[in-house]
Short mmCIF file of C-alpha atoms in Angstrom, two decimals:
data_model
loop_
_atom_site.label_atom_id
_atom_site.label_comp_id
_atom_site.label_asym_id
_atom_site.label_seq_id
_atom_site.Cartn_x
_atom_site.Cartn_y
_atom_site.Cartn_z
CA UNK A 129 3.72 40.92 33.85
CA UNK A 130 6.74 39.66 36.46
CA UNK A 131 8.46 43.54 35.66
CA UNK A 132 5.21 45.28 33.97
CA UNK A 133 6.94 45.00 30.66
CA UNK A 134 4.90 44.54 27.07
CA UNK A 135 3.45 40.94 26.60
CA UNK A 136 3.68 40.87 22.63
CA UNK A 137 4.65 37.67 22.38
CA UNK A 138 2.41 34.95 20.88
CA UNK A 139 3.63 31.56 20.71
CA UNK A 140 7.39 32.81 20.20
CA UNK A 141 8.25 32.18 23.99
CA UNK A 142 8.29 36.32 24.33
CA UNK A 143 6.59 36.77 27.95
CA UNK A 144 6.28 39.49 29.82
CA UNK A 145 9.56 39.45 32.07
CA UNK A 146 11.35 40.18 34.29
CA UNK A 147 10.53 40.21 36.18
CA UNK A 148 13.31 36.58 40.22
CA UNK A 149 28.40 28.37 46.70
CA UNK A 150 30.51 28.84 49.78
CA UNK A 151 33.77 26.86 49.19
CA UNK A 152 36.57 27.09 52.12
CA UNK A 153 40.16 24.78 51.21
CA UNK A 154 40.58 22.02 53.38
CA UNK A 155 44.05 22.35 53.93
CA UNK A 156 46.96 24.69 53.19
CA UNK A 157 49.96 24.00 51.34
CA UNK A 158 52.59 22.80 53.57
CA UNK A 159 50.48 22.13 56.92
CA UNK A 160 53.60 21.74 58.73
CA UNK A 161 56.40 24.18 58.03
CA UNK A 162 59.65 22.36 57.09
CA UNK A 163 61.82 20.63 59.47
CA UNK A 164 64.87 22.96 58.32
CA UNK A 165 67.09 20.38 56.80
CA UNK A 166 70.34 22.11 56.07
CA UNK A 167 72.04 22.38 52.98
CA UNK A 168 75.92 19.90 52.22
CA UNK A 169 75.37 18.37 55.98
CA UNK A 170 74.31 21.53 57.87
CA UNK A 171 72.94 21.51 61.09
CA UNK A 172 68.98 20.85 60.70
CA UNK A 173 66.76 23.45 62.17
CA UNK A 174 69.59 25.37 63.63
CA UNK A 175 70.25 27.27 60.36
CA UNK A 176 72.54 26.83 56.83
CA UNK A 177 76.09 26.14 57.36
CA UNK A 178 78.24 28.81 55.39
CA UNK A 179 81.50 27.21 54.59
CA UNK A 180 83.92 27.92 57.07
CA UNK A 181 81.49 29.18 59.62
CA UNK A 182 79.21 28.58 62.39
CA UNK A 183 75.24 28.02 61.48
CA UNK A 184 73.14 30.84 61.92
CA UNK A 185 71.12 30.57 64.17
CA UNK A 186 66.62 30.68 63.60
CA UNK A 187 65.21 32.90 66.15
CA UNK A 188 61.87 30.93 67.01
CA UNK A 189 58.53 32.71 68.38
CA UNK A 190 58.16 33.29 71.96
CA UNK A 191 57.65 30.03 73.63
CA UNK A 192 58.61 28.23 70.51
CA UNK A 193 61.76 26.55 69.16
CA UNK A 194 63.09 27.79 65.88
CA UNK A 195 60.85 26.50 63.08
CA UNK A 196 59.53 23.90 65.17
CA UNK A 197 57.79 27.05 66.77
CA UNK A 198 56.74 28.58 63.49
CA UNK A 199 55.04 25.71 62.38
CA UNK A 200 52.86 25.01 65.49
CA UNK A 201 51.63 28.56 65.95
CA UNK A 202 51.03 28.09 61.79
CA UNK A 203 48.90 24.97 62.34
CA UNK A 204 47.39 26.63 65.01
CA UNK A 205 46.68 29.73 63.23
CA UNK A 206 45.26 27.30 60.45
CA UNK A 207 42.69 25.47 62.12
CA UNK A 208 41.15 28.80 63.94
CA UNK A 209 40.87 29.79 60.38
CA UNK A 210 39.56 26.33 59.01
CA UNK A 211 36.44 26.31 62.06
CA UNK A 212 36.06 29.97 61.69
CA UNK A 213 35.16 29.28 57.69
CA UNK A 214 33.04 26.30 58.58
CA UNK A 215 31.24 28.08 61.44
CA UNK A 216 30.25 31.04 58.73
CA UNK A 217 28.78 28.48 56.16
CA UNK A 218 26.88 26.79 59.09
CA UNK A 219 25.96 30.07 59.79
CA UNK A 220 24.50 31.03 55.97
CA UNK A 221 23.51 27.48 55.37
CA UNK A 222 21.18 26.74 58.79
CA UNK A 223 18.59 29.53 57.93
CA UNK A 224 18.55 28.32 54.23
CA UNK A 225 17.74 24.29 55.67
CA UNK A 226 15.39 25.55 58.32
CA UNK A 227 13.45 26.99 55.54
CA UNK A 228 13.40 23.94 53.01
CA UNK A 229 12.31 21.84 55.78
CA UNK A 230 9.85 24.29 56.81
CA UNK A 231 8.52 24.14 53.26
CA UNK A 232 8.71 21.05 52.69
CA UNK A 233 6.42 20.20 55.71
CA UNK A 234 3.93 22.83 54.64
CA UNK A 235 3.54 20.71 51.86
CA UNK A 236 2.24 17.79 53.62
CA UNK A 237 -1.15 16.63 54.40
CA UNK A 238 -4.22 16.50 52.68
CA UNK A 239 -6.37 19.32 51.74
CA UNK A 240 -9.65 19.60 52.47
CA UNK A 241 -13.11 18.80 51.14
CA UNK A 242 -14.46 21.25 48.73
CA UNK A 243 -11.25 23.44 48.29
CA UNK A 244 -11.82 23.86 44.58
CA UNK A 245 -12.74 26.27 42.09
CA UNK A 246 -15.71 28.46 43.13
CA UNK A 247 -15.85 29.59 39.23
CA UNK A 248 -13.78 32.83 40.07
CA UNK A 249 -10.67 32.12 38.43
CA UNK A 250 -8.96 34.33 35.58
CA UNK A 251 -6.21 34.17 32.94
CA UNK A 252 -3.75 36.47 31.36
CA UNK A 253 -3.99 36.57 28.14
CA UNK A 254 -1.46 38.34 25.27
CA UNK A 255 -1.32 41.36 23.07
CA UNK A 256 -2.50 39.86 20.05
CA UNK A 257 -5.81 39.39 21.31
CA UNK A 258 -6.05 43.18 20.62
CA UNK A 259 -3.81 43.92 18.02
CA UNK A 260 -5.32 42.33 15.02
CA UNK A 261 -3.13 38.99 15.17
CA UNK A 262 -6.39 36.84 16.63
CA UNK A 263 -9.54 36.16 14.35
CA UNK A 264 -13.37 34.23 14.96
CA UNK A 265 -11.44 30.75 14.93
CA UNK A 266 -9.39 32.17 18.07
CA UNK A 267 -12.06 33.20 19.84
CA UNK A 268 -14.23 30.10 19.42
CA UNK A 269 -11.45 27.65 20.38
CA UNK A 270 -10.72 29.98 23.37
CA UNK A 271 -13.85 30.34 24.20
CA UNK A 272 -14.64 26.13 24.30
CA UNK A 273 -11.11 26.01 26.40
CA UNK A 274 -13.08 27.52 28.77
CA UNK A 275 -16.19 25.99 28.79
CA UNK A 276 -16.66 23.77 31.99
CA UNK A 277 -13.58 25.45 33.67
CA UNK A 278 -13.62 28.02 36.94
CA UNK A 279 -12.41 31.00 34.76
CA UNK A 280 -14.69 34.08 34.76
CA UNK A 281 -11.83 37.17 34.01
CA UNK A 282 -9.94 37.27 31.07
CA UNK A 283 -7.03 39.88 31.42
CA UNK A 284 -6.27 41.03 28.10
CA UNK A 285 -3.22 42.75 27.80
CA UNK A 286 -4.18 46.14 26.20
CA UNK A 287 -0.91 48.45 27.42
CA UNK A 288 1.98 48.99 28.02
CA UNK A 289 1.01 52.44 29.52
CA UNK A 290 3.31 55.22 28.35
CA UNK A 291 6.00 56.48 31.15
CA UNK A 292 3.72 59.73 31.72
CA UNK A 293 0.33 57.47 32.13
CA UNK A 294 -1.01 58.03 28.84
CA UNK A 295 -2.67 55.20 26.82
CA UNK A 296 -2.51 55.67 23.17
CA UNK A 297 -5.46 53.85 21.15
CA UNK A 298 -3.57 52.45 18.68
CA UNK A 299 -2.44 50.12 21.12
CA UNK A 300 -5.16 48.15 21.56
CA UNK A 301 -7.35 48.29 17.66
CA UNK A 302 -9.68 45.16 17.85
CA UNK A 303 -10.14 45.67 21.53
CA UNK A 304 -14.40 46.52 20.31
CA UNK A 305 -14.02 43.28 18.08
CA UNK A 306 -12.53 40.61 21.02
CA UNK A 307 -15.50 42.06 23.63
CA UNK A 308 -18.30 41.14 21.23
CA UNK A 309 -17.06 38.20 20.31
CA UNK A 310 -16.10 37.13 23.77
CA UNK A 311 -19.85 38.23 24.98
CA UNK A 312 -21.33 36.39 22.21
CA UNK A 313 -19.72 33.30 22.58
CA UNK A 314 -19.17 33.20 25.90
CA UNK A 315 -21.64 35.67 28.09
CA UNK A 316 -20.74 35.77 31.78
CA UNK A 317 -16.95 36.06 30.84
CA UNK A 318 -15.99 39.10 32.05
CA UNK A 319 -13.17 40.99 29.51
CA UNK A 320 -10.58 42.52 31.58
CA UNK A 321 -8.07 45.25 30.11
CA UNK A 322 -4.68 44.13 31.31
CA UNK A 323 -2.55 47.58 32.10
CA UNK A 324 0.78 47.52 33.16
CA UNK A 325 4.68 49.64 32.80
CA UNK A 326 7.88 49.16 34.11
CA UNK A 327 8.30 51.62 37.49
CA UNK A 328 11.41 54.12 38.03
CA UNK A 329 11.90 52.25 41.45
CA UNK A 330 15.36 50.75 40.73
CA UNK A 331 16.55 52.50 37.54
CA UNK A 332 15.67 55.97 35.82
CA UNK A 333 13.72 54.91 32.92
CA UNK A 334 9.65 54.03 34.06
CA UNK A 335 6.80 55.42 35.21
CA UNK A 336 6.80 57.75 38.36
CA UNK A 337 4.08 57.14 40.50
CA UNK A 338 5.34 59.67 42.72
CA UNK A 339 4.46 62.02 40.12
CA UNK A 340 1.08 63.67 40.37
CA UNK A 341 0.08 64.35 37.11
CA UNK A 342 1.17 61.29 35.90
CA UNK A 343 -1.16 58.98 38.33
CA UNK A 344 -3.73 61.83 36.72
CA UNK A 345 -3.24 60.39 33.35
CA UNK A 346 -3.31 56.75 34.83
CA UNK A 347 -6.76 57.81 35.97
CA UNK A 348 -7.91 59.32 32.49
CA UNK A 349 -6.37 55.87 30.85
CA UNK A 350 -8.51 53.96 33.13
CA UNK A 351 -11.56 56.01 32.10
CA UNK A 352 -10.80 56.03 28.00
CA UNK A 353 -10.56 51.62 28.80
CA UNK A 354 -13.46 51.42 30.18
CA UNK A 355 -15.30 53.50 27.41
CA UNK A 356 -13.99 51.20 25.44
CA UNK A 357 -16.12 48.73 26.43
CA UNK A 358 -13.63 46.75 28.73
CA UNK A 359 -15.33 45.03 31.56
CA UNK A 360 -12.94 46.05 34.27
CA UNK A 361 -9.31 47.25 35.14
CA UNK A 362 -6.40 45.18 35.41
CA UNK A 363 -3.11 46.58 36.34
CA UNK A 364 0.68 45.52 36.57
CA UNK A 365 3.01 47.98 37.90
CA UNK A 366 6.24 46.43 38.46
CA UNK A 367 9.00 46.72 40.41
CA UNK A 368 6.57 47.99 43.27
CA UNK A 369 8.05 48.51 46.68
CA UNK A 370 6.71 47.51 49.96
CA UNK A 371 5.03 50.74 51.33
CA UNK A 372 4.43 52.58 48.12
CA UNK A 373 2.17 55.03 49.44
CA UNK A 374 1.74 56.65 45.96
CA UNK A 375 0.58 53.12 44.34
CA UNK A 376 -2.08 53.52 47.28
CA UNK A 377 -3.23 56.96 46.25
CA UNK A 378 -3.52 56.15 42.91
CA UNK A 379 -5.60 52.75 43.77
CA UNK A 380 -7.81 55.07 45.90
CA UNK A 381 -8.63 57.16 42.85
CA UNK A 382 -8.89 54.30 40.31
CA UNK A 383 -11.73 52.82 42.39
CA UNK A 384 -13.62 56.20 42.56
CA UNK A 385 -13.70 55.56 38.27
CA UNK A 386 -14.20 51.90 38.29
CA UNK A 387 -16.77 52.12 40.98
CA UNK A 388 -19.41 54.71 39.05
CA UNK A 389 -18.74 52.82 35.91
CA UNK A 390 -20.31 49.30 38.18
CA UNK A 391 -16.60 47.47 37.01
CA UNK A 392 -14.23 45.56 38.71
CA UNK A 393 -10.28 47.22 39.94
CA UNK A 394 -7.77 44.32 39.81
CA UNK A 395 -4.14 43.98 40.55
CA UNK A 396 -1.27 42.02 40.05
CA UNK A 397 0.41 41.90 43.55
CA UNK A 398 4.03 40.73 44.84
CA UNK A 399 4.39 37.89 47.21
CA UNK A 400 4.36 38.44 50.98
CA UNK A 401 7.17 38.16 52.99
CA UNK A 402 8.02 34.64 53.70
CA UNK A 403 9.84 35.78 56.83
CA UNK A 404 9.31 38.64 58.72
CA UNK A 405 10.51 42.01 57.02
CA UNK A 406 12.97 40.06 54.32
CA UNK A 407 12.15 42.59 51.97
CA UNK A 408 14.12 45.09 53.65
CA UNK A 409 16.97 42.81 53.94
CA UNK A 410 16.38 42.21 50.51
CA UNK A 411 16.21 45.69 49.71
CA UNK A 412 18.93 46.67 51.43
CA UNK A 413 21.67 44.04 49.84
CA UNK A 414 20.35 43.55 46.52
CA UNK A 415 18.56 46.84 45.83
CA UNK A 416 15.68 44.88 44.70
CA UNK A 417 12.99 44.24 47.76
CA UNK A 418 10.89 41.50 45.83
CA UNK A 419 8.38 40.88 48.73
CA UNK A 420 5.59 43.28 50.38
CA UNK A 421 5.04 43.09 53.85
CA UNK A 422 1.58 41.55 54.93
CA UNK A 423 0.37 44.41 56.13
CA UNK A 424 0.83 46.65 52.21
CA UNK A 425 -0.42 43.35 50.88
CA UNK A 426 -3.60 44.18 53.50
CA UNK A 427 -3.75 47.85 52.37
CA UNK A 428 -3.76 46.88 48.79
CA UNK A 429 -6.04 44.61 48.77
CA UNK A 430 -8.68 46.58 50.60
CA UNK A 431 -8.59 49.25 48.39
CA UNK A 432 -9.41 47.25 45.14
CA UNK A 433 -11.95 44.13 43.68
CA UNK A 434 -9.89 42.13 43.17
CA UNK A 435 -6.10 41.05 43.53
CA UNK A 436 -3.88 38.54 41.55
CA UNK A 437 -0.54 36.98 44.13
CA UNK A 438 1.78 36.55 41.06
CA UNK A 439 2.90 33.34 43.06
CA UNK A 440 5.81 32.00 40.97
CA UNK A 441 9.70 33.11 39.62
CA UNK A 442 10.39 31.72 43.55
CA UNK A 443 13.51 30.54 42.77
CA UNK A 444 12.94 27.08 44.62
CA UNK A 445 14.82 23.90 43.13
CA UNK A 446 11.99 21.19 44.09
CA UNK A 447 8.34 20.88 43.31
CA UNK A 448 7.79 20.20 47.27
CA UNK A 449 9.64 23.37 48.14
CA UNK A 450 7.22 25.61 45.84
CA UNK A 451 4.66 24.17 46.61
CA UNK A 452 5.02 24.35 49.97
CA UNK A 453 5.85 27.88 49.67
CA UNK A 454 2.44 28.36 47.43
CA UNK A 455 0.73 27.36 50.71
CA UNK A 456 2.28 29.67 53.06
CA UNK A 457 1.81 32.17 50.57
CA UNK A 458 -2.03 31.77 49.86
CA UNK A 459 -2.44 31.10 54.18
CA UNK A 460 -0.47 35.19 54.10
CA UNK A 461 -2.71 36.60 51.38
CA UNK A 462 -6.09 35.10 53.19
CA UNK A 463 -5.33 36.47 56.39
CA UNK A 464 -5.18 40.01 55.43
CA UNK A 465 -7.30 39.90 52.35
CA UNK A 466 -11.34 41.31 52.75
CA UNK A 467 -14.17 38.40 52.55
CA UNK A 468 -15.41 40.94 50.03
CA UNK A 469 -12.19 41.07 47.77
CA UNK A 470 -11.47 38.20 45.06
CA UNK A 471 -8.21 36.33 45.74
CA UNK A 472 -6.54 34.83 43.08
CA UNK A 473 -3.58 32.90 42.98
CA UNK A 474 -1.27 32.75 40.47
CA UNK A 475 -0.43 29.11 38.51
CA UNK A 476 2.89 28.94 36.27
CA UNK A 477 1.41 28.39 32.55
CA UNK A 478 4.62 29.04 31.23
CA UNK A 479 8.13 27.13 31.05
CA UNK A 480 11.30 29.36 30.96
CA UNK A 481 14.33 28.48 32.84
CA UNK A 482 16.09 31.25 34.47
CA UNK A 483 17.33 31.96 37.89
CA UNK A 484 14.33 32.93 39.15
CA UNK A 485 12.30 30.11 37.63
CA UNK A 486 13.06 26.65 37.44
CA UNK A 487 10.30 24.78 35.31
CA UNK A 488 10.73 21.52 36.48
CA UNK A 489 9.94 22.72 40.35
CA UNK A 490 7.17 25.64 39.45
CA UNK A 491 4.35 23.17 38.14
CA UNK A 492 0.70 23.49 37.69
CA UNK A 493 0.35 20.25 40.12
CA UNK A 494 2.57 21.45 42.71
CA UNK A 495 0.72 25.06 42.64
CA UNK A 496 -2.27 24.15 42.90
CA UNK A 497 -2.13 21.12 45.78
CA UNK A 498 -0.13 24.61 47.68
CA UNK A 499 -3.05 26.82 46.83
CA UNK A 500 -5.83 23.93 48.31
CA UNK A 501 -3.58 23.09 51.26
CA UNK A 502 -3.07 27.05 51.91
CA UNK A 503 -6.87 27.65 51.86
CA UNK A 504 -7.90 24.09 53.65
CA UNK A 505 -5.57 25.79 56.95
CA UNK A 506 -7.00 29.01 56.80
CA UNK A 507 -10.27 29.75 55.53
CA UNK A 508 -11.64 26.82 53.10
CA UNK A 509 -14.81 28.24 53.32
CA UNK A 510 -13.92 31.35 51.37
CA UNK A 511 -15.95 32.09 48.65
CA UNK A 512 -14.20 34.99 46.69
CA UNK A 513 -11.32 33.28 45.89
CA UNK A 514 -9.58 31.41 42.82
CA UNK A 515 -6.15 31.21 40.68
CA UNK A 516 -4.77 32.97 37.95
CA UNK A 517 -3.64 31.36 35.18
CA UNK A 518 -0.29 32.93 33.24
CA UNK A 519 -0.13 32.86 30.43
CA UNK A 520 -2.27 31.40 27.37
CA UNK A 521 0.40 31.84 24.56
CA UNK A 522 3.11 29.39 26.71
CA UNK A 523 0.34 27.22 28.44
CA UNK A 524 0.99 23.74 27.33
CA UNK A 525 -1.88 20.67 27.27
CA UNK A 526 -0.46 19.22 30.29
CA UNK A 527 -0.74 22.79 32.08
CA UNK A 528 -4.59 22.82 31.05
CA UNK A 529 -4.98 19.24 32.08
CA UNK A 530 -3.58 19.66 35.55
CA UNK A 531 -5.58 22.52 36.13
CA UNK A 532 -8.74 21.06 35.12
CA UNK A 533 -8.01 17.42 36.95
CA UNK A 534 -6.27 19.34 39.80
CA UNK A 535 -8.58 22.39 40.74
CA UNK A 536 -11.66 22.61 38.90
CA UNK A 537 -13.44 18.73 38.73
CA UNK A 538 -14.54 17.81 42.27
#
């Protein structure tokens, strides 16, 4: 998750990864150039007085008077420079304040009546679910964390795929064990495998969509899962560029499987362009387009069940800001989403700092006040929609509590 990397971790902090100052001087040494005193009682400006000689004389600039001349074409010269530096920050900064304030009134109001959970909602859970590391006690307290909550998917994080598709079994051992027990103790949960690589978009080493036979062996993973006993398909693939037409050909194919079997295709999907077509700007200067347009986000989610808007790692500095920005991004994915397709919206169970994530502005609270106000503007009637919650190894009480207070009691 947040690159499509290996979720191991299990109350260690490990996480799946990725994943997300102008200064100009205000003056110059010397503003004004020196008044030319002259050395043992020489003659000013004029020049240095050689002993036994005449000064020599300083040429000036045209129009100017020996250093006198210098120094006002310098101070001009200085304070062209000076506004030019402060017109380029005014230029960089503007855009950046337009869209704080922006945000920040996107985060206003109240949201309306009713915008809670419809009892669609999902969480990401870790590799030791499958691996052998979880056991009956687990299961049971997982199973009454959920009881009288919205959640209905449980993505359990069965990968990572191999770089050529392929899904060895080993992998995923007690995947039969965590099913039953999950159906006994809690029927109606639905027990999602969570698949997911890295993608050769931006370095050499991943998996190749563009590759043929390898979105074949994707396919045949997807099939051995589901034999399994999974209840549906959850994939990751990450870094994945706006316009990937491979990722849709290989969508189109994994519903043809999950479709026969009667199971749910999710995905994990990027954020939507805040502004129009910045992830081709973003593309183009950093190499690394984080956003899809709203029109792939459309494409993608028309072609699967369901689909997860990993909505945090925004880099924002204040809780008002991302959640603000949690709005805009839930009014994006509704417009272009199906009635008939789940939306989900991802909440921040997890508390790294990094540069693309600061904890104390990505909270539960903030997220989900976004998610209500994004649906209240848009469509608060929807009925196939809900959050995502990531991740259960990191989640704290307080994440839990806001959730439940926040989203899920009316």
């Amino acid at each position: 998750m947040r690159d499509g990397r290996d979720v191991r971790g299990e109350g260690e902090g490990d996480r799946v990864s990725e994943a997300r100052g102008v200064s100009a001087d205000g003056g110059a040494p010397g503003e004004r150039a020196s008044e030319g005193r002259g050395e043992l009682g020489g003659e000013g400006a004029e020049g240095r007085v050689e002993p036994g000689g005449e000064g020599v004389e300083v040429r000036g600039v045209p129009g100017g008077d020996g250093a006198q001349g210098v120094s006002a074409v310098g101070s001009r010269r200085w304070r062209w420079v000076r506004r030019g530096v402060v017109g380029c920050v005014l230029v960089l900064l503007l855009p950046v304040l337009a869209a704080a304030v922006a945000l920040r009134l996107n985060y206003t109001g109240d949201p309306a009546d009713g915008t809670r959970s419809r009892g669609k909602d999902a969480i990401w859970l870790g590799h030791a679910w499958v691996d052998g590391r979880k056991t009956d006690a687990n299961v049971d307290a997982l199973t009454r964390r959920l009881r009288d909550t919205g959640i209905r998917d449980l993505y359990v994080h069965a990968g990572p795929l191999e770089h050529d598709g392929t899904l060895p079994g080993s992998a995923y051992p007690k995947a039969g064990w965590l099913i039953g027990a999950v159906r006994k103790a809690a029927p109606g949960v639905r027990v999602q495998a969570w698949l997911g690589d890295k993608l050769a978009t931006e370095s050499p080493d991943g998996l190749r969509l563009s590759d043929r036979d390898t979105r074949a062996a994707v396919v045949r993973s997807t099939r051995q899962i589901l034999a399994t006993g999974f209840d549906g398909a959850h994939f990751d693939l990450e870094p994945l560029h706006s316009g990937d037409a491979d990722y849709l050909h290989l969508l189109d194919a994994l519903h043809e499987v999950t479709r026969a079997q009667g199971a749910p295709l999710s995905v994990a999907a990027h954020q939507i362009d805040p502004l129009p077509a910045l992830h081709s700007v973003a593309g183009t200067i950093t190499g690394h387009p984080k956003w899809w347009s709203q029109a792939y986000f459309g494409q993608v989610a028309r072609r699967v069940d369901q689909i997860a808007v990993m909505s945090y790692d925004t880099a924002t500095p204040l809780q008002s800001l991302y959640g603000g920005y949690v709005a805009q991004q839930t009014s994006l994915a509704l417009e272009v989403t199906p009635p008939s397709t789940d939306l989900l919206m991802g909440l921040p169970f997890f508390h790294t700092n990094d540069a693309g994530h600061h904890a104390a502005a990505e909270t539960v609270p903030a997220a989900v006040r976004g998610v209500r106000l994004g649906l209240s503007r848009t469509d608060a009637d929807r009925t196939n929609f809900g959050v995502a919650l990531y991740v259960d190894f990191a989640a704290t009480e307080a994440d839990w509590t806001a959730y439940e207070r926040d989203w899920v009691h009316r």
